[in-house]
Amino acid sequence: MPNYTLSISIDGGGTVIGGGSYKKGETVNIIAIPSQYYIFGFWDGDVSGNENPKTIVINYNMEIIAKFIKKDPCRDIINSRSNPLLSMSILGSRNNGLRGGMWGTARGRMHYGIDLNAGIGEPIYAMFDGTIERIIDHYDPNIPFDKYDETYPDESYSNYAAGNRVQIRSIVNGKIITQKYFHMNSIIITQGPIQAGDIIGYVGNTGSASSKDSNGPHLHLEIYVNGVRQDPRSYLYTIFDDNGNITRDCNF
C-alpha cells in the first residue's frame, strides 16, 4: 500500500500538528494552534472550512494551507471610536474602586484620563491613523517609582510620573484627536506616520504605575480633541458606563 505525503504550510502566526507521511485510506486529525495575538481562520488548498481540529482521509499527496488571522482591536472609525488594547477593562485605583481609574474626581483630585487594565507585555495599538508627535522612552522598568526622584533628579514629578509614552496626532472626521499612551515598558515605533491597528509598544509599569498607590501595570490613556482634554470613553469602541462597567464590548 503506497504512502502519501500530507504537506501543511502556514499563513500567519501559528503552527499545525498532523503533517507527515501516511498510508492510503488513513484517517488523520490536523490541529491548528494559533500564536499569541492570532486566531485560526480557515483551511485552504486541498481542504477547506474552518473546523479545528479537522479530520481528513488520505488518498493522495495533499497540500494544505492553515490561515491564521492577526487579532485586531475593535474600531468604528465612522463614529471616531477605537480600542488601544485587545481586551478592555478599567483598572480601578487602590482606594476608590473602578471609578478611581476613570476620568473624573473620584480620587479626590482630577484624573485626566482612563486606566485600562493590562498585563506587562501586552501590545498597545494605535487607535487611529496619524503621525507620531512625541516619544519618551528612557525610563527603566526595573526601577521602582519611589526611586525616580533620585534616578531622574533633573525631571519634574509630572514628567516622570507618566513613564515611557507615545503621543499620536490624528485627524478623524474633521477633528484633531491627540492620543497619549502612558506607562509603557517598551516602544517599538519611531517618528513618522502610523496606521490604526499598528502596534506602538507594550504595556508596562514605568512611572507612577509602579507606585505604592497603583493597582498594577496598566495603560493610562489621555485624549485631546482640538487641543482640549476629553473623557477618553467617548472615543473607545468599548463603552463603559459611569461606574466603569462595560455596556458594549468585543474582547478577544
PDB file of C-alpha atoms in Angstrom:
ATOM      1  CA  MET A   1       0.000   0.000   0.000  1.00  0.00           C
ATOM      2  CA  PRO A   2       1.551   3.325  -1.040  1.00  0.00           C
ATOM      3  CA  ASN A   3       2.388   6.159   1.320  1.00  0.00           C
ATOM      4  CA  TYR A   4       1.223   9.687   0.636  1.00  0.00           C
ATOM      5  CA  THR A   5       2.549  12.979   1.957  1.00  0.00           C
ATOM      6  CA  LEU A   6       0.438  15.473   3.832  1.00  0.00           C
ATOM      7  CA  SER A   7       2.229  18.826   3.499  1.00  0.00           C
ATOM      8  CA  ILE A   8       0.988  21.738   5.602  1.00  0.00           C
ATOM      9  CA  SER A   9       2.141  25.339   5.184  1.00  0.00           C
ATOM     10  CA  ILE A  10       1.397  28.297   7.444  1.00  0.00           C
ATOM     11  CA  ASP A  11      -0.022  31.687   6.509  1.00  0.00           C
ATOM     12  CA  GLY A  12       0.144  33.988   9.527  1.00  0.00           C
ATOM     13  CA  GLY A  13       1.110  33.198  13.099  1.00  0.00           C
ATOM     14  CA  GLY A  14       0.703  29.659  14.306  1.00  0.00           C
ATOM     15  CA  THR A  15       1.651  26.010  13.996  1.00  0.00           C
ATOM     16  CA  VAL A  16      -0.151  22.860  12.850  1.00  0.00           C
ATOM     17  CA  ILE A  17       0.038  19.308  14.141  1.00  0.00           C
ATOM     18  CA  GLY A  18      -0.621  16.486  11.687  1.00  0.00           C
ATOM     19  CA  GLY A  19       1.641  16.782   8.671  1.00  0.00           C
ATOM     20  CA  GLY A  20       3.673  13.782   7.556  1.00  0.00           C
ATOM     21  CA  SER A  21       3.579  10.528   5.613  1.00  0.00           C
ATOM     22  CA  TYR A  22       0.502   8.284   5.736  1.00  0.00           C
ATOM     23  CA  LYS A  23      -0.861   5.126   4.157  1.00  0.00           C
ATOM     24  CA  LYS A  24      -3.674   5.340   1.616  1.00  0.00           C
ATOM     25  CA  GLY A  25      -7.043   5.483   3.354  1.00  0.00           C
ATOM     26  CA  GLU A  26      -5.593   6.526   6.717  1.00  0.00           C
ATOM     27  CA  THR A  27      -7.627   8.999   8.780  1.00  0.00           C
ATOM     28  CA  VAL A  28      -5.714  11.980  10.191  1.00  0.00           C
ATOM     29  CA  ASN A  29      -6.657  14.800  12.534  1.00  0.00           C
ATOM     30  CA  ILE A  30      -4.921  18.098  11.824  1.00  0.00           C
ATOM     31  CA  ILE A  31      -4.870  20.702  14.594  1.00  0.00           C
ATOM     32  CA  ALA A  32      -4.169  24.419  14.143  1.00  0.00           C
ATOM     33  CA  ILE A  33      -2.541  26.180  17.119  1.00  0.00           C
ATOM     34  CA  PRO A  34      -2.526  29.993  16.879  1.00  0.00           C
ATOM     35  CA  SER A  35       0.416  32.008  18.146  1.00  0.00           C
ATOM     36  CA  GLN A  36      -0.163  34.747  20.684  1.00  0.00           C
ATOM     37  CA  TYR A  37      -2.301  37.589  19.244  1.00  0.00           C
ATOM     38  CA  TYR A  38      -3.579  35.398  16.372  1.00  0.00           C
ATOM     39  CA  ILE A  39      -6.700  33.317  15.828  1.00  0.00           C
ATOM     40  CA  PHE A  40      -7.178  30.406  13.459  1.00  0.00           C
ATOM     41  CA  GLY A  41      -9.047  31.442  10.322  1.00  0.00           C
ATOM     42  CA  PHE A  42      -9.594  28.599   7.875  1.00  0.00           C
ATOM     43  CA  TRP A  43      -8.042  25.774   5.845  1.00  0.00           C
ATOM     44  CA  ASP A  44      -7.104  26.236   2.198  1.00  0.00           C
ATOM     45  CA  GLY A  45      -5.522  24.146  -0.530  1.00  0.00           C
ATOM     46  CA  ASP A  46      -6.703  20.549  -0.794  1.00  0.00           C
ATOM     47  CA  VAL A  47      -9.198  21.020   2.048  1.00  0.00           C
ATOM     48  CA  SER A  48     -11.467  23.879   3.056  1.00  0.00           C
ATOM     49  CA  GLY A  49     -13.559  25.013   6.004  1.00  0.00           C
ATOM     50  CA  ASN A  50     -12.730  26.282   9.467  1.00  0.00           C
ATOM     51  CA  GLU A  51     -13.179  23.167  11.604  1.00  0.00           C
ATOM     52  CA  ASN A  52     -10.376  22.778  14.147  1.00  0.00           C
ATOM     53  CA  PRO A  53      -9.371  20.011  14.615  1.00  0.00           C
ATOM     54  CA  LYS A  54     -10.221  18.798  11.117  1.00  0.00           C
ATOM     55  CA  THR A  55     -10.440  15.120  10.140  1.00  0.00           C
ATOM     56  CA  ILE A  56      -9.265  14.134   6.670  1.00  0.00           C
ATOM     57  CA  VAL A  57      -8.770  10.859   4.818  1.00  0.00           C
ATOM     58  CA  ILE A  58      -5.503  10.447   2.917  1.00  0.00           C
ATOM     59  CA  ASN A  59      -5.989   9.126  -0.628  1.00  0.00           C
ATOM     60  CA  TYR A  60      -3.297  11.137  -2.462  1.00  0.00           C
ATOM     61  CA  ASN A  61      -0.491  13.589  -1.786  1.00  0.00           C
ATOM     62  CA  MET A  62      -2.113  16.613  -0.186  1.00  0.00           C
ATOM     63  CA  GLU A  63      -1.036  20.232   0.257  1.00  0.00           C
ATOM     64  CA  ILE A  64      -2.915  22.224   2.873  1.00  0.00           C
ATOM     65  CA  ILE A  65      -2.566  25.835   4.000  1.00  0.00           C
ATOM     66  CA  ALA A  66      -3.507  26.871   7.527  1.00  0.00           C
ATOM     67  CA  LYS A  67      -4.610  30.525   7.573  1.00  0.00           C
ATOM     68  CA  PHE A  68      -4.116  32.416  10.822  1.00  0.00           C
ATOM     69  CA  ILE A  69      -5.550  35.907  11.313  1.00  0.00           C
ATOM     70  CA  LYS A  70      -3.948  38.586  13.437  1.00  0.00           C
ATOM     71  CA  LYS A  71      -6.190  39.847  16.203  1.00  0.00           C
ATOM     72  CA  ASP A  72      -7.041  43.493  15.803  1.00  0.00           C
ATOM     73  CA  PRO A  73      -8.670  45.830  18.350  1.00  0.00           C
ATOM     74  CA  CYS A  74     -12.231  46.853  17.599  1.00  0.00           C
ATOM     75  CA  ARG A  75     -12.756  50.088  15.661  1.00  0.00           C
ATOM     76  CA  ASP A  76     -15.678  52.169  14.448  1.00  0.00           C
ATOM     77  CA  ILE A  77     -13.947  54.974  12.582  1.00  0.00           C
ATOM     78  CA  ILE A  78     -17.230  56.419  11.282  1.00  0.00           C
ATOM     79  CA  ASN A  79     -18.096  57.299  14.871  1.00  0.00           C
ATOM     80  CA  SER A  80     -14.499  58.113  15.908  1.00  0.00           C
ATOM     81  CA  ARG A  81     -14.253  55.100  18.253  1.00  0.00           C
ATOM     82  CA  SER A  82     -11.343  52.685  18.582  1.00  0.00           C
ATOM     83  CA  ASN A  83      -9.723  50.469  21.220  1.00  0.00           C
ATOM     84  CA  PRO A  84      -5.978  50.558  22.034  1.00  0.00           C
ATOM     85  CA  LEU A  85      -5.986  47.048  23.566  1.00  0.00           C
ATOM     86  CA  LEU A  86      -7.355  43.679  22.508  1.00  0.00           C
ATOM     87  CA  SER A  87      -9.126  43.228  25.837  1.00  0.00           C
ATOM     88  CA  MET A  88     -10.661  46.209  27.597  1.00  0.00           C
ATOM     89  CA  SER A  89     -11.460  46.761  31.261  1.00  0.00           C
ATOM     90  CA  ILE A  90     -10.928  49.530  33.808  1.00  0.00           C
ATOM     91  CA  LEU A  91      -8.202  49.247  36.422  1.00  0.00           C
ATOM     92  CA  GLY A  92      -9.578  50.991  39.484  1.00  0.00           C
ATOM     93  CA  SER A  93      -7.460  52.850  41.984  1.00  0.00           C
ATOM     94  CA  ARG A  94      -6.470  51.200  45.263  1.00  0.00           C
ATOM     95  CA  ASN A  95      -8.858  53.224  47.420  1.00  0.00           C
ATOM     96  CA  ASN A  96     -11.604  54.288  45.011  1.00  0.00           C
ATOM     97  CA  GLY A  97     -12.666  51.199  43.062  1.00  0.00           C
ATOM     98  CA  LEU A  98     -13.370  51.260  39.329  1.00  0.00           C
ATOM     99  CA  ARG A  99     -14.353  54.918  39.354  1.00  0.00           C
ATOM    100  CA  GLY A 100     -10.844  55.780  40.525  1.00  0.00           C
ATOM    101  CA  GLY A 101      -9.498  54.508  37.203  1.00  0.00           C
ATOM    102  CA  MET A 102     -11.801  56.704  35.161  1.00  0.00           C
ATOM    103  CA  TRP A 103     -11.852  60.314  34.049  1.00  0.00           C
ATOM    104  CA  GLY A 104     -13.052  62.474  36.904  1.00  0.00           C
ATOM    105  CA  THR A 105     -12.525  63.345  40.562  1.00  0.00           C
ATOM    106  CA  ALA A 106     -13.267  60.025  42.287  1.00  0.00           C
ATOM    107  CA  ARG A 107      -9.700  60.058  43.671  1.00  0.00           C
ATOM    108  CA  GLY A 108     -10.265  63.420  45.316  1.00  0.00           C
ATOM    109  CA  ARG A 109      -8.371  65.157  42.524  1.00  0.00           C
ATOM    110  CA  MET A 110      -8.862  65.325  38.784  1.00  0.00           C
ATOM    111  CA  HIS A 111      -7.749  62.256  36.831  1.00  0.00           C
ATOM    112  CA  TYR A 112      -7.406  63.410  33.224  1.00  0.00           C
ATOM    113  CA  GLY A 113      -7.533  60.026  31.565  1.00  0.00           C
ATOM    114  CA  ILE A 114      -8.609  56.436  31.897  1.00  0.00           C
ATOM    115  CA  ASP A 115      -6.605  53.490  33.282  1.00  0.00           C
ATOM    116  CA  LEU A 116      -7.026  50.311  31.232  1.00  0.00           C
ATOM    117  CA  ASN A 117      -6.187  47.021  32.895  1.00  0.00           C
ATOM    118  CA  ALA A 118      -3.489  45.003  31.109  1.00  0.00           C
ATOM    119  CA  GLY A 119      -0.566  42.762  31.908  1.00  0.00           C
ATOM    120  CA  ILE A 120       3.060  43.667  31.321  1.00  0.00           C
ATOM    121  CA  GLY A 121       3.984  42.968  27.710  1.00  0.00           C
ATOM    122  CA  GLU A 122       0.504  43.172  26.197  1.00  0.00           C
ATOM    123  CA  PRO A 123       0.575  45.069  22.883  1.00  0.00           C
ATOM    124  CA  ILE A 124      -0.739  48.614  22.619  1.00  0.00           C
ATOM    125  CA  TYR A 125      -2.282  49.590  19.274  1.00  0.00           C
ATOM    126  CA  ALA A 126      -2.640  52.977  17.616  1.00  0.00           C
ATOM    127  CA  MET A 127      -6.302  53.932  17.795  1.00  0.00           C
ATOM    128  CA  PHE A 128      -6.385  55.967  14.568  1.00  0.00           C
ATOM    129  CA  ASP A 129      -4.247  56.744  11.523  1.00  0.00           C
ATOM    130  CA  GLY A 130      -1.963  59.605  12.365  1.00  0.00           C
ATOM    131  CA  THR A 131       1.518  60.933  12.984  1.00  0.00           C
ATOM    132  CA  ILE A 132       3.820  60.204  15.903  1.00  0.00           C
ATOM    133  CA  GLU A 133       4.404  63.543  17.604  1.00  0.00           C
ATOM    134  CA  ARG A 134       6.388  62.540  20.665  1.00  0.00           C
ATOM    135  CA  ILE A 135       8.211  59.535  22.087  1.00  0.00           C
ATOM    136  CA  ILE A 136       9.717  59.389  25.570  1.00  0.00           C
ATOM    137  CA  ASP A 137      11.338  56.057  26.351  1.00  0.00           C
ATOM    138  CA  HIS A 138      14.262  56.499  28.748  1.00  0.00           C
ATOM    139  CA  TYR A 139      12.615  55.197  31.933  1.00  0.00           C
ATOM    140  CA  ASP A 140      13.895  51.857  33.228  1.00  0.00           C
ATOM    141  CA  PRO A 141      11.015  49.423  34.031  1.00  0.00           C
ATOM    142  CA  ASN A 142      13.185  47.819  36.725  1.00  0.00           C
ATOM    143  CA  ILE A 143      13.426  50.994  38.821  1.00  0.00           C
ATOM    144  CA  PRO A 144      10.623  51.349  41.416  1.00  0.00           C
ATOM    145  CA  PHE A 145       8.736  54.612  41.418  1.00  0.00           C
ATOM    146  CA  ASP A 146       9.969  55.618  44.881  1.00  0.00           C
ATOM    147  CA  LYS A 147      13.494  55.789  43.395  1.00  0.00           C
ATOM    148  CA  TYR A 148      12.560  58.023  40.457  1.00  0.00           C
ATOM    149  CA  ASP A 149      13.326  61.301  42.206  1.00  0.00           C
ATOM    150  CA  GLU A 150      16.927  60.257  42.796  1.00  0.00           C
ATOM    151  CA  THR A 151      17.312  58.378  39.495  1.00  0.00           C
ATOM    152  CA  TYR A 152      15.909  61.246  37.405  1.00  0.00           C
ATOM    153  CA  PRO A 153      16.792  64.294  39.577  1.00  0.00           C
ATOM    154  CA  ASP A 154      16.535  66.817  36.750  1.00  0.00           C
ATOM    155  CA  GLU A 155      12.949  65.921  35.887  1.00  0.00           C
ATOM    156  CA  SER A 156       9.698  67.090  37.438  1.00  0.00           C
ATOM    157  CA  TYR A 157       7.263  64.723  39.110  1.00  0.00           C
ATOM    158  CA  SER A 158       4.611  65.393  36.472  1.00  0.00           C
ATOM    159  CA  ASN A 159       7.058  64.400  33.745  1.00  0.00           C
ATOM    160  CA  TYR A 160       8.431  61.163  35.151  1.00  0.00           C
ATOM    161  CA  ALA A 161       5.082  60.029  36.618  1.00  0.00           C
ATOM    162  CA  ALA A 162       3.854  59.371  33.061  1.00  0.00           C
ATOM    163  CA  GLY A 163       6.722  56.955  32.393  1.00  0.00           C
ATOM    164  CA  ASN A 164       7.561  55.863  28.863  1.00  0.00           C
ATOM    165  CA  ARG A 165       4.961  57.240  26.500  1.00  0.00           C
ATOM    166  CA  VAL A 166       3.848  57.970  22.957  1.00  0.00           C
ATOM    167  CA  GLN A 167       1.804  60.865  21.576  1.00  0.00           C
ATOM    168  CA  ILE A 168      -0.063  60.497  18.282  1.00  0.00           C
ATOM    169  CA  ARG A 169      -1.891  63.227  16.355  1.00  0.00           C
ATOM    170  CA  SER A 170      -4.788  62.093  14.175  1.00  0.00           C
ATOM    171  CA  ILE A 171      -7.419  63.812  12.083  1.00  0.00           C
ATOM    172  CA  VAL A 172     -10.676  61.875  12.348  1.00  0.00           C
ATOM    173  CA  ASN A 173     -13.951  63.132  10.894  1.00  0.00           C
ATOM    174  CA  GLY A 174     -12.593  66.662  10.766  1.00  0.00           C
ATOM    175  CA  LYS A 175     -11.369  66.702  14.378  1.00  0.00           C
ATOM    176  CA  ILE A 176      -7.771  66.703  15.578  1.00  0.00           C
ATOM    177  CA  ILE A 177      -7.628  63.817  18.058  1.00  0.00           C
ATOM    178  CA  THR A 178      -4.405  63.568  20.040  1.00  0.00           C
ATOM    179  CA  GLN A 179      -3.821  60.345  21.940  1.00  0.00           C
ATOM    180  CA  LYS A 180      -1.289  59.935  24.759  1.00  0.00           C
ATOM    181  CA  TYR A 181      -0.322  56.436  25.848  1.00  0.00           C
ATOM    182  CA  PHE A 182       1.460  56.293  29.251  1.00  0.00           C
ATOM    183  CA  HIS A 183       3.421  53.821  31.452  1.00  0.00           C
ATOM    184  CA  MET A 184       4.775  51.695  28.592  1.00  0.00           C
ATOM    185  CA  ASN A 185       7.660  49.295  29.211  1.00  0.00           C
ATOM    186  CA  SER A 186       8.878  49.372  25.626  1.00  0.00           C
ATOM    187  CA  ILE A 187       8.165  51.344  22.472  1.00  0.00           C
ATOM    188  CA  ILE A 188       8.731  49.872  19.021  1.00  0.00           C
ATOM    189  CA  ILE A 189       7.760  52.726  16.681  1.00  0.00           C
ATOM    190  CA  THR A 190       9.689  55.773  15.560  1.00  0.00           C
ATOM    191  CA  GLN A 191       8.684  59.269  14.468  1.00  0.00           C
ATOM    192  CA  GLY A 192       6.501  59.472  11.376  1.00  0.00           C
ATOM    193  CA  PRO A 193       3.142  58.225  10.075  1.00  0.00           C
ATOM    194  CA  ILE A 194       1.273  55.342  11.680  1.00  0.00           C
ATOM    195  CA  GLN A 195      -1.864  53.397  10.842  1.00  0.00           C
ATOM    196  CA  ALA A 196      -4.735  52.401  13.098  1.00  0.00           C
ATOM    197  CA  GLY A 197      -4.042  48.945  14.481  1.00  0.00           C
ATOM    198  CA  ASP A 198      -0.243  49.241  14.320  1.00  0.00           C
ATOM    199  CA  ILE A 199       1.464  48.072  17.496  1.00  0.00           C
ATOM    200  CA  ILE A 200       3.227  51.049  19.053  1.00  0.00           C
ATOM    201  CA  GLY A 201       4.688  49.286  22.083  1.00  0.00           C
ATOM    202  CA  TYR A 202       3.881  47.209  25.118  1.00  0.00           C
ATOM    203  CA  VAL A 203       2.098  47.705  28.438  1.00  0.00           C
ATOM    204  CA  GLY A 204       4.296  48.243  31.447  1.00  0.00           C
ATOM    205  CA  ASN A 205       4.713  49.778  34.872  1.00  0.00           C
ATOM    206  CA  THR A 206       7.003  52.741  34.255  1.00  0.00           C
ATOM    207  CA  GLY A 207       6.241  55.973  36.035  1.00  0.00           C
ATOM    208  CA  SER A 208       3.563  56.015  38.722  1.00  0.00           C
ATOM    209  CA  ALA A 209       2.176  52.669  37.536  1.00  0.00           C
ATOM    210  CA  SER A 210       4.782  51.134  39.861  1.00  0.00           C
ATOM    211  CA  SER A 211       3.940  53.378  42.825  1.00  0.00           C
ATOM    212  CA  LYS A 212       2.530  52.044  46.097  1.00  0.00           C
ATOM    213  CA  ASP A 213      -0.799  53.657  45.230  1.00  0.00           C
ATOM    214  CA  SER A 214      -1.129  51.885  41.882  1.00  0.00           C
ATOM    215  CA  ASN A 215      -3.145  48.709  41.446  1.00  0.00           C
ATOM    216  CA  GLY A 216      -0.591  47.365  38.979  1.00  0.00           C
ATOM    217  CA  PRO A 217       0.549  47.612  35.350  1.00  0.00           C
ATOM    218  CA  HIS A 218      -1.869  49.411  33.068  1.00  0.00           C
ATOM    219  CA  LEU A 219      -2.260  51.731  30.106  1.00  0.00           C
ATOM    220  CA  HIS A 220      -3.164  55.283  31.097  1.00  0.00           C
ATOM    221  CA  LEU A 221      -4.828  56.848  28.051  1.00  0.00           C
ATOM    222  CA  GLU A 222      -5.474  60.550  27.535  1.00  0.00           C
ATOM    223  CA  ILE A 223      -7.429  62.101  24.667  1.00  0.00           C
ATOM    224  CA  TYR A 224      -7.349  65.713  23.443  1.00  0.00           C
ATOM    225  CA  VAL A 225      -9.803  66.941  20.800  1.00  0.00           C
ATOM    226  CA  ASN A 226      -8.755  70.113  19.010  1.00  0.00           C
ATOM    227  CA  GLY A 227      -6.369  70.700  21.917  1.00  0.00           C
ATOM    228  CA  VAL A 228      -8.932  70.244  24.706  1.00  0.00           C
ATOM    229  CA  ARG A 229      -8.814  67.311  27.118  1.00  0.00           C
ATOM    230  CA  GLN A 230     -11.758  64.939  26.772  1.00  0.00           C
ATOM    231  CA  ASP A 231     -13.046  61.871  28.580  1.00  0.00           C
ATOM    232  CA  PRO A 232     -11.431  59.010  26.616  1.00  0.00           C
ATOM    233  CA  ARG A 233     -14.574  56.904  26.992  1.00  0.00           C
ATOM    234  CA  SER A 234     -16.188  58.921  24.188  1.00  0.00           C
ATOM    235  CA  TYR A 235     -13.513  57.673  21.761  1.00  0.00           C
ATOM    236  CA  LEU A 236     -13.282  53.991  22.739  1.00  0.00           C
ATOM    237  CA  TYR A 237     -15.140  51.256  20.862  1.00  0.00           C
ATOM    238  CA  THR A 238     -15.814  49.539  24.175  1.00  0.00           C
ATOM    239  CA  ILE A 239     -18.428  51.528  26.068  1.00  0.00           C
ATOM    240  CA  PHE A 240     -18.091  51.921  29.832  1.00  0.00           C
ATOM    241  CA  ASP A 241     -20.900  53.321  31.974  1.00  0.00           C
ATOM    242  CA  ASP A 242     -20.302  55.856  34.742  1.00  0.00           C
ATOM    243  CA  ASN A 243     -19.433  53.072  37.190  1.00  0.00           C
ATOM    244  CA  GLY A 244     -16.804  51.514  34.925  1.00  0.00           C
ATOM    245  CA  ASN A 245     -18.979  48.603  33.814  1.00  0.00           C
ATOM    246  CA  ILE A 246     -18.923  47.512  30.172  1.00  0.00           C
ATOM    247  CA  THR A 247     -22.109  48.024  28.153  1.00  0.00           C
ATOM    248  CA  ARG A 248     -20.611  47.256  24.711  1.00  0.00           C
ATOM    249  CA  ASP A 249     -17.614  45.033  24.224  1.00  0.00           C
ATOM    250  CA  CYS A 250     -15.706  42.964  21.691  1.00  0.00           C
ATOM    251  CA  ASN A 251     -12.891  41.480  23.799  1.00  0.00           C
ATOM    252  CA  PHE A 252     -10.944  38.554  22.382  1.00  0.00           C
TER     253      PHE A 252
END
